[in-house]
């Protein structure tokens, strides 16, 4: 019954978690607004059957691409959850500065957001063994200097290079980090910005970093040892990717971030320079409540036992530069563009007719066809929403492979299914599950499962009770019961169908505002 128990729990967990108050930190520690942790360890998590993870959207941890949730930590924890017979609910996305607060409040059980342990945070939460290690590096931009900024001592060097040096010559003034690139003889000389070549060169510079990170602490330590202060500008929201993008686009001059993330950005923005490192390698870990030792130990053991999986996922998300460039330049990187598919306008148009959120109809279409209007199932279902031939005729669809006709016909069918269950199932949330199951397996089989539930003491209006009997309708002793009218049913399919659509809808709801206009408009829809 795991698949059918998760939906109410999802709502409870999102709304749950009351402020528990702050304890006094040890002498000498920085006072932070993190409450005492609630009491919940692995045994309670297993009892409720669901692992809840808090995260922050970024290009490697958790994002939505072409209709599917992806990310290094997302996939890693999904594997962990399955290994421990748990369901990983759609990750809860929150601002970085609230993640540890929400963890101790009990809104989530694990924080996965490229965390590196700091002395202050370690007072309040426990960090697992590292998922990977990466260097903290300065991210700067190689851009032309203003004429007034060219140091006088470079003039003679410029004179000697201009019009005389071979076209490929590149001279470096190591003391100043100035790069001089002569073009062909006689062409003007390009003088590039004096680069930071060692951490001490940041003295007197303005460096933007995410607030509350180990990188911020390190820059403040460096600044204390220099004759000129590093002007650290704390950014309390956003991501390292955002700061690196601002460097590339000349909004800010310097940031410091994880080298593996910076190198991905460098593969997209050619004007970035990723150098130098400012500290020893950082260990990126997960965080759990300090009073959850069983969960902490289970995560540590699983991390140690699965180096191959971690290595494969690391290559996928941090070393595959081509895949990264394809994602960030794709209009279906949903969290950036607000676009799920080429057919969003159809979903937006027809979902309200059914009384649905358009993202729910999109989730159903992905489940049916992965947004492929030419999809055809082994049973003969066709198009975006996989209409069976008989159903297509009933809802007046002449060409099920035409996206417009298909979505219009599916909407008409969903309206009819709604009318079937509207008076029978009073709760709208429960009714939705019956409608989806009926779309997949037929209202007759769902009705059989309701009659079985009623006969054997269950609640025919409760999806959990009915799903139990749908799952058993593949058993001879059950499908031959006198109350069964429609015979055998492969019940696992509709039960899984409902669970996956609602699960994906929860992911879509994290990333797409139902009312917002997408940054990229849908292309005109034409029949394939």
Short mmCIF file of C-alpha atoms in Angstrom, two decimals:
data_model
loop_
_atom_site.label_atom_id
_atom_site.label_comp_id
_atom_site.label_asym_id
_atom_site.label_seq_id
_atom_site.Cartn_x
_atom_site.Cartn_y
_atom_site.Cartn_z
CA UNK A 1 0.00 0.00 0.00
CA UNK A 2 3.06 2.23 -0.10
CA UNK A 3 2.07 3.94 -3.34
CA UNK A 4 -1.36 4.92 -2.08
CA UNK A 5 -0.42 6.26 1.36
CA UNK A 6 1.77 9.14 0.33
CA UNK A 7 -0.50 11.92 -0.85
CA UNK A 8 -2.09 13.03 2.43
CA UNK A 9 1.29 12.60 4.10
CA UNK A 10 2.85 14.97 1.56
CA UNK A 11 0.43 17.73 2.57
CA UNK A 12 0.91 17.07 6.28
CA UNK A 13 4.68 17.22 6.02
CA UNK A 14 4.70 20.43 4.02
CA UNK A 15 2.40 22.13 6.50
CA UNK A 16 3.97 20.55 9.56
CA UNK A 17 6.72 21.75 11.84
CA UNK A 18 6.15 24.27 14.63
CA UNK A 19 8.85 26.53 15.96
CA UNK A 20 10.48 24.76 18.86
CA UNK A 21 12.48 27.63 20.27
CA UNK A 22 16.26 28.06 20.40
CA UNK A 23 18.61 26.62 22.95
CA UNK A 24 21.57 28.55 24.26
CA UNK A 25 24.63 27.85 22.08
CA UNK A 26 27.96 26.96 23.67
CA UNK A 27 30.16 29.82 24.84
CA UNK A 28 32.05 31.34 21.95
CA UNK A 29 29.65 30.13 19.27
CA UNK A 30 27.72 32.48 17.03
CA UNK A 31 24.05 32.72 17.97
CA UNK A 32 21.86 31.54 15.09
CA UNK A 33 18.12 31.19 14.83
CA UNK A 34 17.96 27.40 14.60
CA UNK A 35 15.48 25.67 16.95
CA UNK A 36 16.05 22.55 18.98
CA UNK A 37 15.39 19.46 16.85
CA UNK A 38 12.16 17.54 17.02
CA UNK A 39 12.37 13.85 17.96
CA UNK A 40 12.24 11.77 14.77
CA UNK A 41 14.73 9.13 13.70
CA UNK A 42 14.88 6.41 11.07
CA UNK A 43 12.35 4.12 12.77
CA UNK A 44 9.62 6.78 12.60
CA UNK A 45 10.57 7.67 9.02
CA UNK A 46 10.24 4.01 8.06
CA UNK A 47 6.93 3.75 9.92
CA UNK A 48 5.46 6.58 7.87
CA UNK A 49 7.12 5.13 4.76
CA UNK A 50 8.40 8.46 3.39
CA UNK A 51 11.70 10.35 3.34
CA UNK A 52 11.40 14.13 3.13
CA UNK A 53 14.37 16.08 1.76
CA UNK A 54 14.90 19.83 1.93
CA UNK A 55 16.90 21.42 -0.85
CA UNK A 56 17.54 24.53 -2.89
CA UNK A 57 17.03 24.66 -6.62
CA UNK A 58 20.30 24.70 -8.55
CA UNK A 59 21.74 23.19 -11.71
CA UNK A 60 23.14 20.05 -10.08
CA UNK A 61 21.18 19.26 -6.88
CA UNK A 62 17.56 19.36 -8.04
CA UNK A 63 15.90 20.75 -11.16
CA UNK A 64 13.23 19.93 -13.72
CA UNK A 65 14.24 19.19 -17.31
CA UNK A 66 11.94 18.09 -20.14
CA UNK A 67 9.24 17.08 -17.70
CA UNK A 68 11.44 15.00 -15.38
CA UNK A 69 12.99 15.79 -11.98
CA UNK A 70 16.76 15.45 -12.04
CA UNK A 71 19.83 16.25 -9.94
CA UNK A 72 22.83 14.65 -8.24
CA UNK A 73 21.42 14.72 -4.71
CA UNK A 74 17.89 13.99 -5.94
CA UNK A 75 18.93 10.80 -7.72
CA UNK A 76 21.31 9.76 -4.96
CA UNK A 77 18.65 10.06 -2.27
CA UNK A 78 16.07 8.37 -4.47
CA UNK A 79 18.39 5.35 -4.63
CA UNK A 80 18.92 5.53 -0.87
CA UNK A 81 15.17 5.69 -0.23
CA UNK A 82 14.50 2.67 -2.42
CA UNK A 83 17.31 0.72 -0.76
CA UNK A 84 15.61 1.35 2.58
CA UNK A 85 12.07 0.63 1.33
CA UNK A 86 11.11 4.30 1.54
CA UNK A 87 9.36 6.68 -0.81
CA UNK A 88 11.24 9.88 -1.63
CA UNK A 89 8.62 12.57 -1.83
CA UNK A 90 9.19 15.49 -4.22
CA UNK A 91 11.98 17.54 -2.69
CA UNK A 92 10.93 20.57 -0.66
CA UNK A 93 12.57 23.68 -2.14
CA UNK A 94 13.25 26.53 0.26
CA UNK A 95 15.65 29.48 0.60
CA UNK A 96 19.11 28.46 1.73
CA UNK A 97 18.99 30.35 5.02
CA UNK A 98 15.85 28.47 6.15
CA UNK A 99 16.94 24.90 5.36
CA UNK A 100 18.50 24.03 8.73
CA UNK A 101 15.68 25.73 10.61
CA UNK A 102 13.10 23.66 8.73
CA UNK A 103 15.16 20.52 9.27
CA UNK A 104 15.08 20.89 13.04
CA UNK A 105 11.42 21.90 12.94
CA UNK A 106 10.68 18.56 11.27
CA UNK A 107 9.49 19.81 7.89
CA UNK A 108 12.18 17.58 6.38
CA UNK A 109 14.55 14.82 7.47
CA UNK A 110 17.61 15.52 5.31
CA UNK A 111 19.09 18.67 3.80
CA UNK A 112 20.74 18.24 0.39
CA UNK A 113 22.00 21.55 -0.99
CA UNK A 114 25.78 21.38 -1.58
CA UNK A 115 26.42 21.84 2.13
CA UNK A 116 29.92 21.99 3.59
CA UNK A 117 30.13 21.79 7.37
CA UNK A 118 30.89 24.97 9.29
CA UNK A 119 31.70 25.16 12.99
CA UNK A 120 28.50 27.13 13.63
CA UNK A 121 26.21 24.75 11.74
CA UNK A 122 27.80 21.66 13.30
CA UNK A 123 26.54 22.80 16.69
CA UNK A 124 22.97 22.34 15.47
CA UNK A 125 22.98 19.58 12.84
CA UNK A 126 24.99 16.50 11.93
CA UNK A 127 26.83 16.19 8.61
CA UNK A 128 27.27 12.88 6.82
CA UNK A 129 30.36 11.48 5.18
CA UNK A 130 31.20 13.48 2.04
CA UNK A 131 29.40 12.89 -1.22
CA UNK A 132 32.33 14.50 -3.06
CA UNK A 133 35.14 17.01 -2.55
CA UNK A 134 35.77 20.19 -4.51
CA UNK A 135 38.01 23.25 -4.27
CA UNK A 136 36.73 26.75 -3.47
CA UNK A 137 37.89 28.97 -6.33
CA UNK A 138 37.79 32.59 -7.36
CA UNK A 139 35.56 33.18 -10.37
CA UNK A 140 36.53 36.25 -12.34
CA UNK A 141 36.11 37.65 -15.80
CA UNK A 142 38.71 38.20 -18.45
CA UNK A 143 37.66 41.52 -19.96
CA UNK A 144 39.35 44.59 -21.52
CA UNK A 145 40.62 47.25 -19.13
CA UNK A 146 39.74 50.87 -19.50
CA UNK A 147 42.66 52.84 -20.96
CA UNK A 148 43.20 54.72 -17.71
CA UNK A 149 43.62 51.43 -15.87
CA UNK A 150 46.57 50.20 -17.93
CA UNK A 151 49.60 50.36 -15.59
CA UNK A 152 52.32 52.72 -16.92
CA UNK A 153 55.04 50.06 -16.56
CA UNK A 154 53.24 47.99 -19.19
CA UNK A 155 53.54 50.69 -21.86
CA UNK A 156 57.00 49.64 -23.01
CA UNK A 157 55.88 46.02 -23.15
CA UNK A 158 52.83 47.01 -25.19
CA UNK A 159 55.02 49.03 -27.55
CA UNK A 160 57.36 46.10 -28.07
CA UNK A 161 54.50 43.72 -28.80
CA UNK A 162 52.28 45.87 -30.99
CA UNK A 163 52.77 45.19 -34.66
CA UNK A 164 55.87 43.07 -34.08
CA UNK A 165 55.10 39.88 -32.17
CA UNK A 166 53.94 36.66 -33.88
CA UNK A 167 50.14 36.36 -34.01
CA UNK A 168 49.98 33.54 -31.43
CA UNK A 169 52.30 35.14 -28.86
CA UNK A 170 50.85 35.65 -25.39
CA UNK A 171 52.85 37.41 -22.68
CA UNK A 172 51.94 37.33 -19.01
CA UNK A 173 53.05 39.85 -16.45
CA UNK A 174 52.95 37.49 -13.48
CA UNK A 175 53.32 40.25 -10.95
CA UNK A 176 50.16 42.00 -12.08
CA UNK A 177 48.26 39.24 -13.79
CA UNK A 178 47.85 41.36 -16.92
CA UNK A 179 47.45 39.31 -20.11
CA UNK A 180 48.54 40.90 -23.37
CA UNK A 181 47.28 39.30 -26.54
CA UNK A 182 48.70 40.77 -29.76
CA UNK A 183 46.77 40.08 -32.93
CA UNK A 184 48.31 40.10 -36.38
CA UNK A 185 51.23 42.53 -36.97
CA UNK A 186 49.96 46.06 -37.20
CA UNK A 187 46.67 45.32 -35.40
CA UNK A 188 45.75 46.98 -32.09
CA UNK A 189 46.87 45.21 -28.93
CA UNK A 190 44.20 43.93 -26.54
CA UNK A 191 45.08 44.40 -22.90
CA UNK A 192 43.04 42.15 -20.68
CA UNK A 193 42.06 42.72 -17.07
CA UNK A 194 44.65 42.18 -14.37
CA UNK A 195 43.59 38.83 -13.00
CA UNK A 196 43.66 37.73 -9.39
CA UNK A 197 46.41 35.09 -9.32
CA UNK A 198 46.57 34.40 -5.57
CA UNK A 199 44.10 34.86 -2.71
CA UNK A 200 45.98 37.88 -1.40
CA UNK A 201 45.19 39.74 -4.64
CA UNK A 202 41.60 40.00 -3.45
CA UNK A 203 42.65 42.72 -0.97
CA UNK A 204 40.68 45.84 -1.76
CA UNK A 205 38.32 43.94 -4.07
CA UNK A 206 34.58 43.45 -3.74
CA UNK A 207 33.63 39.77 -3.71
CA UNK A 208 30.02 38.57 -3.74
CA UNK A 209 29.31 35.26 -1.95
CA UNK A 210 26.32 33.39 -0.57
CA UNK A 211 25.68 34.26 3.05
CA UNK A 212 26.20 31.64 5.73
CA UNK A 213 28.58 29.42 3.79
CA UNK A 214 32.04 28.12 4.58
CA UNK A 215 33.32 30.18 1.65
CA UNK A 216 32.14 33.37 3.32
CA UNK A 217 33.94 32.35 6.52
CA UNK A 218 37.15 31.66 4.61
CA UNK A 219 37.16 35.05 2.87
CA UNK A 220 36.67 36.80 6.19
CA UNK A 221 39.62 34.84 7.60
CA UNK A 222 41.75 35.85 4.60
CA UNK A 223 40.72 39.45 4.98
CA UNK A 224 41.89 39.51 8.58
CA UNK A 225 45.41 38.57 7.46
CA UNK A 226 45.74 41.17 4.69
CA UNK A 227 46.71 44.80 4.86
CA UNK A 228 43.71 45.70 2.72
CA UNK A 229 40.27 44.29 3.49
CA UNK A 230 38.40 41.99 1.15
CA UNK A 231 35.01 43.62 0.77
CA UNK A 232 32.74 40.60 1.19
CA UNK A 233 29.22 41.26 -0.07
CA UNK A 234 26.81 38.72 1.42
CA UNK A 235 23.99 37.55 -0.84
CA UNK A 236 21.21 36.02 1.23
CA UNK A 237 19.33 34.25 -1.58
CA UNK A 238 19.97 32.75 -4.97
CA UNK A 239 22.68 30.32 -6.01
CA UNK A 240 26.33 30.14 -6.92
CA UNK A 241 25.24 29.81 -10.55
CA UNK A 242 23.45 33.14 -10.28
CA UNK A 243 26.59 34.85 -8.95
CA UNK A 244 28.80 33.29 -11.62
CA UNK A 245 26.35 34.40 -14.30
CA UNK A 246 26.53 37.94 -12.92
CA UNK A 247 30.33 37.81 -13.19
CA UNK A 248 30.10 36.66 -16.82
CA UNK A 249 27.54 39.35 -17.62
CA UNK A 250 29.69 42.06 -15.95
CA UNK A 251 27.20 42.81 -13.17
CA UNK A 252 29.76 41.94 -10.48
CA UNK A 253 33.50 41.34 -10.75
CA UNK A 254 34.29 38.46 -8.39
CA UNK A 255 32.68 35.57 -6.61
CA UNK A 256 34.01 32.42 -4.97
CA UNK A 257 32.33 29.07 -5.49
CA UNK A 258 32.85 25.34 -5.78
CA UNK A 259 35.27 24.51 -8.57
CA UNK A 260 33.14 21.74 -10.11
CA UNK A 261 30.14 24.06 -10.42
CA UNK A 262 32.29 26.93 -11.69
CA UNK A 263 33.83 24.72 -14.38
CA UNK A 264 30.38 23.78 -15.63
CA UNK A 265 29.56 27.47 -15.92
CA UNK A 266 32.89 28.09 -17.63
CA UNK A 267 31.89 25.62 -20.33
CA UNK A 268 28.91 27.88 -21.06
CA UNK A 269 30.43 31.35 -20.50
CA UNK A 270 33.72 31.56 -22.38
CA UNK A 271 34.89 34.79 -20.69
CA UNK A 272 35.24 33.26 -17.22
CA UNK A 273 38.52 32.54 -15.46
CA UNK A 274 38.36 29.92 -12.68
CA UNK A 275 41.45 30.63 -10.55
CA UNK A 276 42.94 30.62 -7.91
CA UNK A 277 41.80 28.34 -5.09
CA UNK A 278 41.33 30.02 -1.72
CA UNK A 279 41.32 27.06 0.65
CA UNK A 280 41.77 23.32 0.95
CA UNK A 281 39.12 21.14 -0.75
CA UNK A 282 35.67 21.28 0.78
CA UNK A 283 33.64 18.18 1.57
CA UNK A 284 30.04 18.39 0.36
CA UNK A 285 27.70 16.44 2.63
CA UNK A 286 24.10 15.91 3.64
CA UNK A 287 22.76 17.26 6.93
CA UNK A 288 20.44 15.55 9.43
CA UNK A 289 19.20 16.40 12.91
CA UNK A 290 21.80 15.71 15.58
CA UNK A 291 19.34 13.56 17.52
CA UNK A 292 18.74 11.21 14.56
CA UNK A 293 21.79 8.91 14.88
CA UNK A 294 20.16 5.93 13.14
CA UNK A 295 19.37 7.97 10.03
CA UNK A 296 22.87 9.48 10.12
CA UNK A 297 24.48 6.04 10.37
CA UNK A 298 22.26 4.59 7.63
CA UNK A 299 23.19 7.43 5.26
CA UNK A 300 26.88 7.10 6.07
CA UNK A 301 26.86 3.34 5.53
CA UNK A 302 25.01 3.68 2.24
CA UNK A 303 27.34 6.43 1.00
CA UNK A 304 30.37 4.25 1.79
CA UNK A 305 28.83 1.16 0.20
CA UNK A 306 27.94 2.81 -3.12
CA UNK A 307 31.05 4.56 -4.50
CA UNK A 308 30.25 3.38 -8.03
CA UNK A 309 26.80 4.95 -8.05
CA UNK A 310 28.15 8.20 -6.64
CA UNK A 311 30.90 8.25 -9.28
CA UNK A 312 28.41 7.65 -12.11
CA UNK A 313 26.08 10.38 -10.90
CA UNK A 314 29.01 12.74 -10.39
CA UNK A 315 30.09 12.22 -14.00
CA UNK A 316 26.53 12.78 -15.19
CA UNK A 317 26.03 16.08 -13.38
CA UNK A 318 29.52 17.58 -12.96
CA UNK A 319 31.74 16.20 -15.72
CA UNK A 320 29.41 15.93 -18.70
CA UNK A 321 29.93 19.46 -20.01
CA UNK A 322 28.02 18.80 -23.21
CA UNK A 323 24.96 17.58 -21.32
CA UNK A 324 25.14 20.61 -19.04
CA UNK A 325 25.30 23.04 -21.97
CA UNK A 326 22.34 21.32 -23.61
CA UNK A 327 20.27 21.63 -20.46
CA UNK A 328 21.00 25.26 -19.68
CA UNK A 329 20.37 26.34 -23.27
CA UNK A 330 17.19 24.28 -23.64
CA UNK A 331 13.82 25.99 -23.47
CA UNK A 332 12.53 23.02 -21.46
CA UNK A 333 14.76 23.63 -18.44
CA UNK A 334 11.51 24.33 -16.66
CA UNK A 335 12.68 26.11 -13.55
CA UNK A 336 14.46 28.71 -15.70
CA UNK A 337 11.92 29.13 -18.51
CA UNK A 338 8.58 28.11 -17.00
CA UNK A 339 8.01 25.76 -19.94
CA UNK A 340 7.28 22.06 -19.51
CA UNK A 341 6.63 21.00 -23.09
CA UNK A 342 5.73 22.26 -26.58
CA UNK A 343 2.08 21.69 -25.67
CA UNK A 344 1.76 23.80 -22.54
CA UNK A 345 -0.68 26.19 -24.22
CA UNK A 346 -3.03 23.28 -24.95
CA UNK A 347 -2.86 22.12 -21.33
CA UNK A 348 -3.42 25.67 -20.10
CA UNK A 349 -6.43 26.02 -22.39
CA UNK A 350 -8.20 22.74 -21.65
CA UNK A 351 -7.35 21.92 -18.02
CA UNK A 352 -9.70 24.63 -16.63
CA UNK A 353 -12.55 23.08 -18.61
CA UNK A 354 -12.02 19.89 -16.61
CA UNK A 355 -11.56 21.92 -13.42
CA UNK A 356 -7.88 21.00 -13.19
CA UNK A 357 -4.61 22.80 -12.70
CA UNK A 358 -2.92 22.76 -16.11
CA UNK A 359 0.23 21.30 -14.57
CA UNK A 360 -1.78 18.23 -13.53
CA UNK A 361 -2.94 17.66 -17.11
CA UNK A 362 0.68 18.10 -18.23
CA UNK A 363 1.78 15.51 -15.68
CA UNK A 364 -0.81 13.08 -17.02
CA UNK A 365 0.35 13.70 -20.60
CA UNK A 366 3.95 13.02 -19.62
CA UNK A 367 2.89 9.78 -17.94
CA UNK A 368 0.95 8.73 -21.01
CA UNK A 369 3.38 9.66 -23.79
CA UNK A 370 6.34 11.65 -22.44
CA UNK A 371 4.92 14.54 -24.51
CA UNK A 372 5.24 12.54 -27.76
CA UNK A 373 2.20 13.20 -30.00
CA UNK A 374 3.11 10.17 -32.16
CA UNK A 375 3.24 7.71 -29.25
CA UNK A 376 1.33 4.44 -29.64
CA UNK A 377 1.02 1.80 -26.92
CA UNK A 378 1.03 -1.98 -27.29
CA UNK A 379 -2.73 -1.87 -26.72
CA UNK A 380 -3.32 0.68 -29.49
CA UNK A 381 -3.67 3.88 -27.42
CA UNK A 382 -2.60 6.92 -29.43
CA UNK A 383 -1.20 10.43 -29.05
CA UNK A 384 -0.30 12.78 -26.23
CA UNK A 385 -2.93 11.46 -23.83
CA UNK A 386 -3.08 7.95 -25.30
CA UNK A 387 -6.69 7.72 -26.39
CA UNK A 388 -7.89 4.22 -27.22
CA UNK A 389 -9.62 3.94 -30.63
CA UNK A 390 -13.07 3.37 -29.09
CA UNK A 391 -12.61 6.28 -26.67
CA UNK A 392 -11.43 8.55 -29.51
CA UNK A 393 -14.62 7.76 -31.43
CA UNK A 394 -16.78 8.41 -28.38
CA UNK A 395 -15.26 11.87 -27.85
CA UNK A 396 -15.32 12.74 -31.57
CA UNK A 397 -11.58 12.68 -32.24
CA UNK A 398 -10.90 12.02 -35.91
CA UNK A 399 -7.10 12.09 -35.69
CA UNK A 400 -5.73 11.05 -32.27
CA UNK A 401 -2.21 11.96 -33.39
CA UNK A 402 -3.17 15.60 -33.83
CA UNK A 403 -2.15 17.28 -30.52
CA UNK A 404 -5.09 19.72 -30.56
CA UNK A 405 -7.69 17.03 -31.20
CA UNK A 406 -6.08 14.66 -28.74
CA UNK A 407 -6.03 17.09 -25.81
CA UNK A 408 -9.55 18.33 -26.59
CA UNK A 409 -10.81 14.74 -26.73
CA UNK A 410 -9.02 13.76 -23.52
CA UNK A 411 -10.55 16.76 -21.76
CA UNK A 412 -14.02 15.68 -22.86
CA UNK A 413 -13.34 12.17 -21.58
CA UNK A 414 -12.08 13.51 -18.24
CA UNK A 415 -15.23 15.63 -17.90
CA UNK A 416 -17.31 12.48 -18.38
CA UNK A 417 -15.25 10.56 -15.81
CA UNK A 418 -15.70 13.44 -13.39
CA UNK A 419 -19.46 13.15 -13.79
CA UNK A 420 -19.23 9.41 -13.05
CA UNK A 421 -17.62 9.95 -9.65
CA UNK A 422 -18.85 13.43 -8.73
CA UNK A 423 -21.81 12.23 -6.66
CA UNK A 424 -20.13 9.02 -5.49
CA UNK A 425 -16.89 10.45 -4.07
CA UNK A 426 -17.53 13.67 -2.10
CA UNK A 427 -13.89 14.53 -1.32
CA UNK A 428 -12.28 16.30 -4.33
CA UNK A 429 -8.78 15.01 -3.56
CA UNK A 430 -9.97 11.42 -3.34
CA UNK A 431 -12.21 11.86 -6.39
CA UNK A 432 -9.22 12.91 -8.49
CA UNK A 433 -7.51 9.58 -7.80
CA UNK A 434 -10.63 7.67 -8.87
CA UNK A 435 -10.81 9.73 -12.09
CA UNK A 436 -7.16 9.08 -12.95
CA UNK A 437 -7.46 5.37 -12.19
CA UNK A 438 -10.58 5.18 -14.36
CA UNK A 439 -8.79 6.92 -17.23
CA UNK A 440 -6.12 4.23 -17.06
CA UNK A 441 -8.08 1.06 -16.31
CA UNK A 442 -11.70 1.98 -16.96
CA UNK A 443 -14.42 3.09 -14.58
CA UNK A 444 -15.83 -0.47 -14.51
CA UNK A 445 -12.74 -1.96 -12.88
CA UNK A 446 -12.58 0.89 -10.37
CA UNK A 447 -16.25 0.30 -9.57
CA UNK A 448 -15.49 -3.39 -8.99
CA UNK A 449 -12.76 -2.45 -6.51
CA UNK A 450 -15.19 -0.16 -4.67
CA UNK A 451 -17.71 -2.97 -4.36
CA UNK A 452 -15.02 -5.32 -3.05
CA UNK A 453 -13.88 -2.72 -0.53
CA UNK A 454 -17.45 -2.25 0.72
CA UNK A 455 -18.11 -6.00 0.91
CA UNK A 456 -14.98 -6.71 2.97
CA UNK A 457 -15.22 -3.85 5.42
CA UNK A 458 -13.27 -1.11 3.66
CA UNK A 459 -14.32 2.40 2.67
CA UNK A 460 -15.44 2.51 -0.99
CA UNK A 461 -14.82 6.27 -1.07
CA UNK A 462 -11.25 6.02 0.20
CA UNK A 463 -8.61 5.52 -2.47
CA UNK A 464 -6.32 3.54 -0.19
CA UNK A 465 -9.01 0.94 0.48
CA UNK A 466 -10.06 0.76 -3.16
CA UNK A 467 -6.49 0.60 -4.46
CA UNK A 468 -5.90 -2.42 -2.24
CA UNK A 469 -8.67 -4.30 -4.05
CA UNK A 470 -7.58 -3.03 -7.46
CA UNK A 471 -4.18 -4.57 -6.78
CA UNK A 472 -5.87 -7.87 -5.89
CA UNK A 473 -8.12 -7.93 -8.95
CA UNK A 474 -5.44 -9.89 -10.81
CA UNK A 475 -6.06 -12.83 -8.42
CA UNK A 476 -8.49 -15.49 -9.62
CA UNK A 477 -10.24 -15.75 -6.25
CA UNK A 478 -10.89 -12.00 -6.31
CA UNK A 479 -11.88 -11.31 -9.91
CA UNK A 480 -14.36 -14.22 -9.70
CA UNK A 481 -16.03 -12.77 -6.59
CA UNK A 482 -19.80 -12.35 -7.14
CA UNK A 483 -19.61 -8.53 -6.77
CA UNK A 484 -17.06 -8.25 -9.59
CA UNK A 485 -18.66 -7.41 -12.94
CA UNK A 486 -15.69 -6.66 -15.19
CA UNK A 487 -13.39 -9.58 -14.44
CA UNK A 488 -9.59 -9.63 -14.41
CA UNK A 489 -7.62 -6.38 -14.05
CA UNK A 490 -3.88 -5.84 -13.88
CA UNK A 491 -4.40 -3.54 -10.93
CA UNK A 492 -0.79 -2.56 -10.34
CA UNK A 493 -0.89 -0.40 -13.46
CA UNK A 494 -3.69 2.03 -12.43
CA UNK A 495 -2.43 2.23 -8.84
CA UNK A 496 1.08 3.11 -10.04
CA UNK A 497 -0.39 5.45 -12.66
CA UNK A 498 -2.19 7.52 -10.03
CA UNK A 499 0.84 7.65 -7.76
CA UNK A 500 3.25 8.75 -10.50
CA UNK A 501 1.01 11.47 -11.91
CA UNK A 502 0.38 13.04 -8.51
CA UNK A 503 4.04 12.68 -7.58
CA UNK A 504 5.15 14.40 -10.79
CA UNK A 505 2.49 17.08 -10.34
CA UNK A 506 4.07 17.86 -6.96
CA UNK A 507 7.44 18.29 -8.71
CA UNK A 508 5.88 20.51 -11.36
CA UNK A 509 4.24 22.62 -8.67
CA UNK A 510 7.67 23.37 -7.16
CA UNK A 511 8.98 24.87 -10.37
CA UNK A 512 6.11 26.30 -12.39
CA UNK A 513 3.81 29.11 -11.30
CA UNK A 514 0.37 28.17 -12.66
CA UNK A 515 -0.46 31.80 -13.44
CA UNK A 516 2.93 33.05 -14.65
CA UNK A 517 3.63 33.72 -18.29
CA UNK A 518 6.50 31.47 -19.42
CA UNK A 519 9.75 33.19 -20.39
CA UNK A 520 9.64 31.28 -23.67
CA UNK A 521 6.32 31.09 -25.48
CA UNK A 522 5.01 27.79 -26.77
CA UNK A 523 5.74 27.24 -30.45
CA UNK A 524 2.74 26.93 -32.77
CA UNK A 525 1.22 23.47 -32.44
CA UNK A 526 1.02 21.61 -35.71
CA UNK A 527 -0.02 18.06 -36.39
CA UNK A 528 3.07 15.90 -36.86
#
